[in-house]
C-alpha positions as a Markdown table, in Angstrom:
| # | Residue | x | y | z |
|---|---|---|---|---|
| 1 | Unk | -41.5 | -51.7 | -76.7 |
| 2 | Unk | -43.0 | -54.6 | -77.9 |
| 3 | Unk | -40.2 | -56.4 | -78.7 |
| 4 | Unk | -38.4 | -55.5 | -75.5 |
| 5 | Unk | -41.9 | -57.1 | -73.5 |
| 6 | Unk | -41.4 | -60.0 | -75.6 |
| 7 | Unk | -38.0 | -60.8 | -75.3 |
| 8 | Unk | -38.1 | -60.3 | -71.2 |
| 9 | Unk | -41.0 | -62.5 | -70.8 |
| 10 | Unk | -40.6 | -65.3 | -73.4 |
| 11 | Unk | -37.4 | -66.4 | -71.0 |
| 12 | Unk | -39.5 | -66.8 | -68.3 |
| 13 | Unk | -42.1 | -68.5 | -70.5 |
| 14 | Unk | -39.6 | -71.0 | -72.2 |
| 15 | Unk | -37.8 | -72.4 | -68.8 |
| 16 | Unk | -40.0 | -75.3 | -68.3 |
| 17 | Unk | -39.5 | -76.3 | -71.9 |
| 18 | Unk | -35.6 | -75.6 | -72.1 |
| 19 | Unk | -34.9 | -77.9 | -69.0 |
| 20 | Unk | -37.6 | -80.4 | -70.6 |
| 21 | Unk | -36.0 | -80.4 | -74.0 |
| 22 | Unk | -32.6 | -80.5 | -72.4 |
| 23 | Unk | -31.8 | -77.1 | -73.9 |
| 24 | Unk | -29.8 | -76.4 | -71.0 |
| 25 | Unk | -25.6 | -74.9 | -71.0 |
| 26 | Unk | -23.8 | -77.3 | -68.3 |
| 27 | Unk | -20.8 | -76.5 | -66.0 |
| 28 | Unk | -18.0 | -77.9 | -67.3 |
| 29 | Unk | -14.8 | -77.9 | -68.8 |
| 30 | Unk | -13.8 | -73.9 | -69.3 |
| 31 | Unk | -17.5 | -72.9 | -68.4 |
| 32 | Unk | -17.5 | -70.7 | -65.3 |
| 33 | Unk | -20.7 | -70.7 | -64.4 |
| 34 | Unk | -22.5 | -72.3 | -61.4 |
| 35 | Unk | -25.7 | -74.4 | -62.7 |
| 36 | Unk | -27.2 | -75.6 | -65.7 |
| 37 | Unk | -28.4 | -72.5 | -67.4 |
| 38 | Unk | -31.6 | -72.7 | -70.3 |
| 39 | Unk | -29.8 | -71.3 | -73.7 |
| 40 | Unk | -33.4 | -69.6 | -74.8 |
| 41 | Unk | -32.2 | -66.6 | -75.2 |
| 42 | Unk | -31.7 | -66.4 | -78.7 |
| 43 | Unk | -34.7 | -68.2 | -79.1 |
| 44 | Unk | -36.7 | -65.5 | -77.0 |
| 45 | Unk | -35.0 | -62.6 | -79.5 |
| 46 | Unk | -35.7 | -63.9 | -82.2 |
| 47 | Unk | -39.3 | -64.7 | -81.6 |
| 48 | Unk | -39.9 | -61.2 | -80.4 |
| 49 | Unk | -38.3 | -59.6 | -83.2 |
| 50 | Unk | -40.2 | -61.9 | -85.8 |
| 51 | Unk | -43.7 | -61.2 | -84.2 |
| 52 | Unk | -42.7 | -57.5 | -84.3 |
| 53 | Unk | -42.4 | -57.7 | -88.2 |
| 54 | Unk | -44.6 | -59.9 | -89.1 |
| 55 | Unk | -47.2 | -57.4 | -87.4 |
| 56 | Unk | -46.3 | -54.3 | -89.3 |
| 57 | Unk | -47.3 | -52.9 | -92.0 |
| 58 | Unk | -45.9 | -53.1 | -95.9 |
| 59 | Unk | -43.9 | -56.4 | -95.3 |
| 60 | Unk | -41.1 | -56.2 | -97.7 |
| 61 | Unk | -38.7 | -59.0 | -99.7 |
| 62 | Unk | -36.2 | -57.6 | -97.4 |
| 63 | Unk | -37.8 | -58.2 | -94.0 |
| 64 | Unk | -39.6 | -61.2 | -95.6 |
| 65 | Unk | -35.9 | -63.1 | -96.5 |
| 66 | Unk | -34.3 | -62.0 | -93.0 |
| 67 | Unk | -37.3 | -63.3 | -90.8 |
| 68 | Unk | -36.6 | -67.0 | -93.0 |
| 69 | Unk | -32.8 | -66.3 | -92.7 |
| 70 | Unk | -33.5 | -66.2 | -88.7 |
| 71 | Unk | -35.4 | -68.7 | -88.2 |
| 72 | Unk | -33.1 | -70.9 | -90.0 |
| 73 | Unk | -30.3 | -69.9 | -88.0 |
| 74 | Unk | -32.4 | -70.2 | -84.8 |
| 75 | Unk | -33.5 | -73.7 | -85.4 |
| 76 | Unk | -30.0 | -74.8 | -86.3 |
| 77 | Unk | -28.5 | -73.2 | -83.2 |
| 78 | Unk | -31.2 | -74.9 | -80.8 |
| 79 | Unk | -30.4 | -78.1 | -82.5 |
| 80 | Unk | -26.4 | -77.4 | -81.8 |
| 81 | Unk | -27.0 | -76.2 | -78.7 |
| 82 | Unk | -28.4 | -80.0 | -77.7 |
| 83 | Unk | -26.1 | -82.3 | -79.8 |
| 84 | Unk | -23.4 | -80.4 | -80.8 |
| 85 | Unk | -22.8 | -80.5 | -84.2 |
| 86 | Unk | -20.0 | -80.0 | -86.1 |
| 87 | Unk | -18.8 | -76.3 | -87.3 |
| 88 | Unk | -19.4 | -77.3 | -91.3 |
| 89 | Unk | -23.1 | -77.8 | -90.5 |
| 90 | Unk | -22.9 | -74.4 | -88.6 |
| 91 | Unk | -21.6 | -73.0 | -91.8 |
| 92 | Unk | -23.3 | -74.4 | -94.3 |
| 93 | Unk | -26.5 | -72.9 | -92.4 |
| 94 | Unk | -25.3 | -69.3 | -91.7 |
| 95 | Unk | -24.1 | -69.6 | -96.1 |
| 96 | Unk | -28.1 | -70.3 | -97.0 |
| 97 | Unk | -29.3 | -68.0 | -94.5 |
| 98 | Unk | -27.0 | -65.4 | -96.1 |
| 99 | Unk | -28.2 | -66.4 | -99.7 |
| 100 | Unk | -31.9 | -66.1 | -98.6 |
| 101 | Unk | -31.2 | -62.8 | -97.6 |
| 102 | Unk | -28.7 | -61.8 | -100.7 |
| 103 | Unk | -31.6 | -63.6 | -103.5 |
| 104 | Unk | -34.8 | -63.3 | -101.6 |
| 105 | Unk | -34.3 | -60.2 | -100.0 |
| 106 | Unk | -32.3 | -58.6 | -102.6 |
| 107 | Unk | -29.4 | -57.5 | -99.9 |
| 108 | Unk | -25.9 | -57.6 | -100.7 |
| 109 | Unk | -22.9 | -55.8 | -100.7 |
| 110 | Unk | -22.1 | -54.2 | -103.7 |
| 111 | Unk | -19.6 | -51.3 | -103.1 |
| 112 | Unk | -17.1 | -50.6 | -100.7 |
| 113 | Unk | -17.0 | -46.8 | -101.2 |
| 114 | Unk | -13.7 | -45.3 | -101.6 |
| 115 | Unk | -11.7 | -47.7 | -99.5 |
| 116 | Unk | -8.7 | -47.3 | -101.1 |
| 117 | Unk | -8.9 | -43.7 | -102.2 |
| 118 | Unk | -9.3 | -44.2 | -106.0 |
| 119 | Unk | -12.9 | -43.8 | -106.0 |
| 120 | Unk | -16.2 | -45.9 | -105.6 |
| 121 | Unk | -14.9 | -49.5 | -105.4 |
| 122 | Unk | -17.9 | -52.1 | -106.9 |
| 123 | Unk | -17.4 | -55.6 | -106.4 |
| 124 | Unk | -19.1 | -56.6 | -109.2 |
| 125 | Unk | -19.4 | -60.6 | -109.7 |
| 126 | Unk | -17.8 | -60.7 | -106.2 |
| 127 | Unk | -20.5 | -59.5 | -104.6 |
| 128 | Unk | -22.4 | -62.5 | -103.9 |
| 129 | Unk | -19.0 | -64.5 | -102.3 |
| 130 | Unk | -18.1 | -61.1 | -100.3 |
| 131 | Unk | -21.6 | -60.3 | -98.6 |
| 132 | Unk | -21.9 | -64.3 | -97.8 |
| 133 | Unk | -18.3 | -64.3 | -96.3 |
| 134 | Unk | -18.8 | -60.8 | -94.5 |
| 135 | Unk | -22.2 | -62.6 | -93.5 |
| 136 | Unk | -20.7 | -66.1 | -92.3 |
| 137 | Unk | -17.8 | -64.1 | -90.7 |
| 138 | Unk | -19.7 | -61.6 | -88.6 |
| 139 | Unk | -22.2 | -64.8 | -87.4 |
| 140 | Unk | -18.9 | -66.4 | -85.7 |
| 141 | Unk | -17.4 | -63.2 | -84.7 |
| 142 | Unk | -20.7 | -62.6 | -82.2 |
| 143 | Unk | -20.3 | -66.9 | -81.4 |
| 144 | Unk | -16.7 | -66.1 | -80.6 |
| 145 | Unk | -16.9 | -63.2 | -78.5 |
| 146 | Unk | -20.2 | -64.8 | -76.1 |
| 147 | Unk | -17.9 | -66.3 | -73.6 |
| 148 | Unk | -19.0 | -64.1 | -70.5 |
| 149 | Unk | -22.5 | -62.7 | -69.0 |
| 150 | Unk | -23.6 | -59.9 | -71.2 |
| 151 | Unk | -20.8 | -59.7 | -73.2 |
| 152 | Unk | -21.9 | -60.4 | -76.5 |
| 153 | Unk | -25.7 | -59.0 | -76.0 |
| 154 | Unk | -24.5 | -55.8 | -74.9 |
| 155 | Unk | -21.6 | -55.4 | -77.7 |
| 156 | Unk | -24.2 | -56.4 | -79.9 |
| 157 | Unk | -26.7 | -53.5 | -78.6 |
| 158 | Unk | -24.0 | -51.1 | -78.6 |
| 159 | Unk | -23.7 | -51.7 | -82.4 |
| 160 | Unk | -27.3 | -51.6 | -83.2 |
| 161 | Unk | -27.6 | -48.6 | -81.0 |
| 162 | Unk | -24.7 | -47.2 | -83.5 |
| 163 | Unk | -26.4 | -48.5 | -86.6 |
| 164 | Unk | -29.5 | -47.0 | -85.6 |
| 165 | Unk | -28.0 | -43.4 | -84.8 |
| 166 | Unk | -26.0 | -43.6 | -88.4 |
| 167 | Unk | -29.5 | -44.1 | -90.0 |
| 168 | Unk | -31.1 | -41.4 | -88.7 |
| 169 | Unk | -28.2 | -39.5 | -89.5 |
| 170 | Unk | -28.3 | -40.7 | -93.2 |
| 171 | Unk | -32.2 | -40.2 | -93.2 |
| 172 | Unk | -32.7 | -43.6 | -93.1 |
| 173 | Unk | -35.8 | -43.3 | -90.7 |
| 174 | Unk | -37.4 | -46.7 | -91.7 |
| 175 | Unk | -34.2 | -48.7 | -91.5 |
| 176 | Unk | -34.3 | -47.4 | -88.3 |
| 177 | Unk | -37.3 | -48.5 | -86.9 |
| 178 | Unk | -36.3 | -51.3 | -87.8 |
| 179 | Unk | -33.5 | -51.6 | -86.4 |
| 180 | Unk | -35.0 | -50.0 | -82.6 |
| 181 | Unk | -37.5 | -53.2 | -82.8 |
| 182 | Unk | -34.4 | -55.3 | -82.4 |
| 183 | Unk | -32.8 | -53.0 | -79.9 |
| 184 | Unk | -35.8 | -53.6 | -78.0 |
| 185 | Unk | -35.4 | -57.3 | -78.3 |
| 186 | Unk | -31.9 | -57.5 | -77.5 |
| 187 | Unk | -32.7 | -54.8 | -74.3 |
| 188 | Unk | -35.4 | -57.6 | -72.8 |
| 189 | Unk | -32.8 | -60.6 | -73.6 |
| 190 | Unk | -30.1 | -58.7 | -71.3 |
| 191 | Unk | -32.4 | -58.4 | -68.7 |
| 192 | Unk | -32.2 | -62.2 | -68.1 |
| 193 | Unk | -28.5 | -62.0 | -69.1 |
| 194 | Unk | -26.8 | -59.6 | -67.1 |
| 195 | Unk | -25.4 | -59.9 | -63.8 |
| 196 | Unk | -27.0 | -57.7 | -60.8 |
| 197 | Unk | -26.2 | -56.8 | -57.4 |
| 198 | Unk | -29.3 | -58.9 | -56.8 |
| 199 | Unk | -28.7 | -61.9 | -59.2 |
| 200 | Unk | -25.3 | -62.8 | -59.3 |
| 201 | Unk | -25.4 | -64.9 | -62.3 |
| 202 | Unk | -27.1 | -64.9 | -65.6 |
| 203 | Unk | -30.4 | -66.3 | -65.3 |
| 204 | Unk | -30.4 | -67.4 | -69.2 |
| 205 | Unk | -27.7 | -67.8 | -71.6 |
| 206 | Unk | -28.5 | -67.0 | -75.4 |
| 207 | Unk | -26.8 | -69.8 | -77.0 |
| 208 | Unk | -25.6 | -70.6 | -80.6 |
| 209 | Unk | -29.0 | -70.1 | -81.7 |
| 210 | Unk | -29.1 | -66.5 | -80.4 |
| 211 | Unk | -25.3 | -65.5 | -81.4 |
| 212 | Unk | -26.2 | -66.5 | -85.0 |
| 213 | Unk | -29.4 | -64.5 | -84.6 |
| 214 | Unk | -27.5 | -61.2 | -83.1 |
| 215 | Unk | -24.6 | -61.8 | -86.1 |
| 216 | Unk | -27.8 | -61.9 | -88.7 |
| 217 | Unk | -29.2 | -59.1 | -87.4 |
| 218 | Unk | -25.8 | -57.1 | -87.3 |
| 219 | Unk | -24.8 | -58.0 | -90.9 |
| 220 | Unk | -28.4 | -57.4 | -92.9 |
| 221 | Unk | -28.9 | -53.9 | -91.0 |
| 222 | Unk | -25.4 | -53.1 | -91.8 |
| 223 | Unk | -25.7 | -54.2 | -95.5 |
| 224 | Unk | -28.8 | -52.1 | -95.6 |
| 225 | Unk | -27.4 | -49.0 | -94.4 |
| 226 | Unk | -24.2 | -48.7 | -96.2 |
| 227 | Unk | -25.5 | -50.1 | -99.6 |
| 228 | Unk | -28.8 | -47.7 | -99.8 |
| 229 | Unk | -28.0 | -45.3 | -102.8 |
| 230 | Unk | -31.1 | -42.9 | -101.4 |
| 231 | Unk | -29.3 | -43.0 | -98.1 |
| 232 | Unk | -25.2 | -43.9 | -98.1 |
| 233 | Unk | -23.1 | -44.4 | -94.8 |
| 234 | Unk | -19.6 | -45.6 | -95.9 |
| 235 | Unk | -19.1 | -49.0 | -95.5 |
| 236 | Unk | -16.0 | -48.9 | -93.6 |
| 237 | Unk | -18.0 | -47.6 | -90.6 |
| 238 | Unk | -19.3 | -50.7 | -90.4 |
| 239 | Unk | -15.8 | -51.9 | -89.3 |
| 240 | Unk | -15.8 | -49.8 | -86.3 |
| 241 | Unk | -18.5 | -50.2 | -85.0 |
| 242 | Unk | -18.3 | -53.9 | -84.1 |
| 243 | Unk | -14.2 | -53.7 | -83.7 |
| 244 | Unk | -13.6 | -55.8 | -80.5 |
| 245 | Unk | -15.4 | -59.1 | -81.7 |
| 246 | Unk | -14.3 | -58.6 | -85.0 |
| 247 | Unk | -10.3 | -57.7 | -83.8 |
| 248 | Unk | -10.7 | -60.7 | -81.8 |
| 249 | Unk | -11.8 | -63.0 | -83.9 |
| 250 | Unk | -9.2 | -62.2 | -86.3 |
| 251 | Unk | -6.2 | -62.4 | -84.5 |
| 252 | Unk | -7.6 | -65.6 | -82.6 |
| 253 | Unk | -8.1 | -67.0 | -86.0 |
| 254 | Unk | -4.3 | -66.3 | -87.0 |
| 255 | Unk | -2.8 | -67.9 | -84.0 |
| 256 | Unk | -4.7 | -71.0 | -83.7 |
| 257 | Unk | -3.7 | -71.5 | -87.6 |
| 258 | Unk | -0.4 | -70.7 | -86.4 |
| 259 | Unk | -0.3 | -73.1 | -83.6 |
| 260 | Unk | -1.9 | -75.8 | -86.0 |
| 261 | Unk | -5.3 | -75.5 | -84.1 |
| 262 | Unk | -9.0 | -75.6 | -85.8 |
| 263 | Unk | -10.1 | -72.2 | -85.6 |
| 264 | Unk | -13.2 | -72.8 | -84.3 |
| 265 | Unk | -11.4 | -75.0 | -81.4 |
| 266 | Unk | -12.7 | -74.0 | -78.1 |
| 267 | Unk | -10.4 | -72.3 | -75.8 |
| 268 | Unk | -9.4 | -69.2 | -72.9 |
| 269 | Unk | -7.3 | -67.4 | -75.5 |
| 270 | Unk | -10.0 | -64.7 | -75.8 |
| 271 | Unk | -10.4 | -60.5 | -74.9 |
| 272 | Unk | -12.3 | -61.4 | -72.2 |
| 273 | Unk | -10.6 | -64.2 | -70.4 |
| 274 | Unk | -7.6 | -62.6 | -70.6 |
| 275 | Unk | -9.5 | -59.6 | -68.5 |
| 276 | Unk | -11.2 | -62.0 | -65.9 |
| 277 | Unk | -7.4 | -63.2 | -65.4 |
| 278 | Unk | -6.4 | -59.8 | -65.1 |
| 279 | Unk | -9.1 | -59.2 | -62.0 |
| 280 | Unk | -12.1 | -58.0 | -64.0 |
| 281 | Unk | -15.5 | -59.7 | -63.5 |
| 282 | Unk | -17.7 | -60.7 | -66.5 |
| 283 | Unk | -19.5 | -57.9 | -65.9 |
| 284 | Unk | -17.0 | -55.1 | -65.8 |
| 285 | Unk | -15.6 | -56.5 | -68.5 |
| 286 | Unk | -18.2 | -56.1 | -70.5 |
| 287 | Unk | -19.1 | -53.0 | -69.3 |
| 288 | Unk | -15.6 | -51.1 | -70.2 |
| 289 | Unk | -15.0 | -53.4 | -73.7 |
| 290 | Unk | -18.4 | -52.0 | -74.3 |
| 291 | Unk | -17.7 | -48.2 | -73.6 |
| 292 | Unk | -14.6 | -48.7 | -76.1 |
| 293 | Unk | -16.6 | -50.2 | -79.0 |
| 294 | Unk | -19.0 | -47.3 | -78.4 |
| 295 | Unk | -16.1 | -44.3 | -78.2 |
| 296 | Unk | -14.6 | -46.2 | -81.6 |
| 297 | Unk | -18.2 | -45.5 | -83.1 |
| 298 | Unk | -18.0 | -42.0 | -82.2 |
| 299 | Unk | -14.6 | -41.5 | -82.9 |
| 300 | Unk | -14.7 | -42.8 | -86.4 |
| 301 | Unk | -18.4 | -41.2 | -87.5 |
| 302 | Unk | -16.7 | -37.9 | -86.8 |
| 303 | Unk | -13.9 | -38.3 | -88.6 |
| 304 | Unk | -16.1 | -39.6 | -91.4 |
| 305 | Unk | -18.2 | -35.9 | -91.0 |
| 306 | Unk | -14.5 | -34.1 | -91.0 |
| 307 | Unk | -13.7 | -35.7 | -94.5 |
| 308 | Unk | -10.6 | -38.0 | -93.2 |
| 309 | Unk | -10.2 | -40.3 | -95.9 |
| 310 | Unk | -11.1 | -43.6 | -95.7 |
| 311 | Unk | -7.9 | -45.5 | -96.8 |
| 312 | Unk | -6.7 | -44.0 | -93.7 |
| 313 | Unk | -9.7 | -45.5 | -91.1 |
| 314 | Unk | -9.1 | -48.3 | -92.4 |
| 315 | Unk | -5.3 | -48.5 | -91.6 |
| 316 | Unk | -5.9 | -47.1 | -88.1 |
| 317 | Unk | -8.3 | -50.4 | -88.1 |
| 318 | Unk | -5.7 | -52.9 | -89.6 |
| 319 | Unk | -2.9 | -51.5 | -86.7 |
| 320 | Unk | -5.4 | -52.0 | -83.9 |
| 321 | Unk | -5.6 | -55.6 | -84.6 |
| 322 | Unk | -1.9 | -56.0 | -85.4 |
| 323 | Unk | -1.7 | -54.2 | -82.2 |
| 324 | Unk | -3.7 | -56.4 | -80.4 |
| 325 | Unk | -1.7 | -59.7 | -82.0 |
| 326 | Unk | 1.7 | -58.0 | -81.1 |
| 327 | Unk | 0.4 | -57.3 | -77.6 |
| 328 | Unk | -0.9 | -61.3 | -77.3 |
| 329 | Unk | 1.3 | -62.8 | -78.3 |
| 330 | Unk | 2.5 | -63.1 | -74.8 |
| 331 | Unk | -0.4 | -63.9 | -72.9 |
| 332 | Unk | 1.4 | -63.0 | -69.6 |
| 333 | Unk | 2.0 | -59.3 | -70.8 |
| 334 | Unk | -1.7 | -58.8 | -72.2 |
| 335 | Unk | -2.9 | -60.0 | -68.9 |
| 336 | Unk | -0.5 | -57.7 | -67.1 |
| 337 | Unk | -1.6 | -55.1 | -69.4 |
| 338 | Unk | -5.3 | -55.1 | -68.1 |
| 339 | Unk | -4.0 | -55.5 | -64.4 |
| 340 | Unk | -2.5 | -52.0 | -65.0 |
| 341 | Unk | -5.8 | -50.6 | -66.8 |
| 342 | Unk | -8.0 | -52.0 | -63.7 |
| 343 | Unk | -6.0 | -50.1 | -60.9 |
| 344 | Unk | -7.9 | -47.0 | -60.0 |
């Protein structure tokens, strides 16, 4: 609850300062949106999920390295935000932040549980590369996937939500209290985020600076839940329950190598445009890309209680994003495809 105060206040707090310090999203180019727009959001999370650590109890290496790992990515994201810098630097930042957290906080991945059906699979020496590039890959998934109002906060919530649920499951009752204080700060951000009957636009964006925050913050819980020997979840749950940035940062990443394009190049080639085009708004489209992620959660955690063997999950994964290339490849037919899925 504190967190959530935090985060919906802080907003209203930092405006003055965001259009002071020029930390303001502009309308132009692809941007839809009417007015400049403060991008504090992230900022707003991340102080509000900080201040909720710092404050309890038994501090830990763990909890010590991600608040450092935040507040790196925070400060780097504010300072793209402004001047735009180039995607290396963004890199480089999200690979120390993930080493802080791997060496300071002593979280890594370290198995990858019976993926293949041929028993626990270790990573051994690979460990170290695989949790930095799972790390540095989920950071630009959630940067890839906040193109529309609420889209990435509320994806985001529906996996912590998820995350949290599977911990209590496991037994994992102080991972999730942990992971309810940044519910609670990613609840007040959408407050300011969302669109209303009464507030037709978003109020404050969260910026580069909050999706590497809500990518941290999805990786290290993850990490935490499916590596805990007391307390095992199977890591490839962890697929599933982020699949639509994930799927779509993929397959993006394909094509625009195909096409000869940067992958980080900036462009309407994404889930969600391809919706708006089809006649959803920002936030329908959130709303029902939302409910999916959240029935693929459910889905796959049962299966996982019914025994279906992993090698399988992930192959049902693997078609969904083939399925999703196959299907947009022609942009025309994926757009026509969500036409027919919004008629009533």
């Amino acid at each position: 609850m504190a967190a959530f105060v935090l985060a919906a206040l802080l907003p209203w707090w930092l405006e003055p300062a965001a259009r002071r310090l020029d930390l303001m999203d502009y309308p132009k180019g692809r941007k839809d949106h009417e007015r400049p727009t403060p991008v504090t959001g992230g900022l707003a999370m991340a102080i509000a999920s900080v201040l909720a650590y710092w404050a309890a109890p038994n501090l830990t290496p763990s909890i010590q390295a991600f608040c450092i790992a935040a507040v790196l990515l925070v400060a780097v994201g504010l300072w793209d935000d402004k001047h735009d810098l180039r995607w290396y630097w963004r890199v480089l930042a999200q690979v120390v932040a993930a080493l802080v957290v791997i060496f300071w906080g002593g979280v890594r991945v370290e198995q990858l549980g019976p993926l293949f059906g041929l028993g626990q699979t270790s990573l051994g020496f690979l460990s170290v590369p695989f949790t930095v590039f799972a790390t540095v890959g989920i950071i630009n998934a959630m940067n890839m996937i906040d193109g529309a109002d609420g889209l990435a906060g509320m994806l985001g919530l529906a996996a912590l939500a998820m995350l949290c649920a599977a911990s209590v499951y496991a037994g994992n009752l102080v991972l999730a209290e942990r992971v309810a204080v940044l519910c609670g700060a990613l609840a007040g951000f959408l407050v300011w985020n969302l669109r209303f009957p009464w507030r037709p636009r978003a109020r404050v964006f969260m910026g580069n600076a909050g999706s590497g925050f809500l990518g941290l913050v999805i990786a290290w819980v993850a990490f935490r839940l499916t590596q805990n020997d007391g307390h095992p979840v199977n890591p490839v749950l962890a697929l599933w329950l982020l699949p639509i940035p994930v799927m779509d940062t993929l397959v993006l990443i394909v094509r625009r190598l195909q096409e000869g394009r940067s992958p980080f190049a900036a462009g309407r080639d994404h889930i969600h445009h391809m919706m708006q085009d089809a006649g959803f708004g920002p936030t329908r489209a959130a709303f029902w890309l939302t409910v999916f992620s959240l029935a693929c959660g459910l889905v796959v955690g049962q299966a996982m209680r019914l025994d279906v063997p992993n090698p399988l999950l992930l192959a049902a994964y693997i078609a969904l994003c083939v399925g999703w290339y196959l299907l947009t490849r022609d942009r025309a037919r994926a757009v026509a495809f969500f036409r027919r899925l919004r008629r009533p």
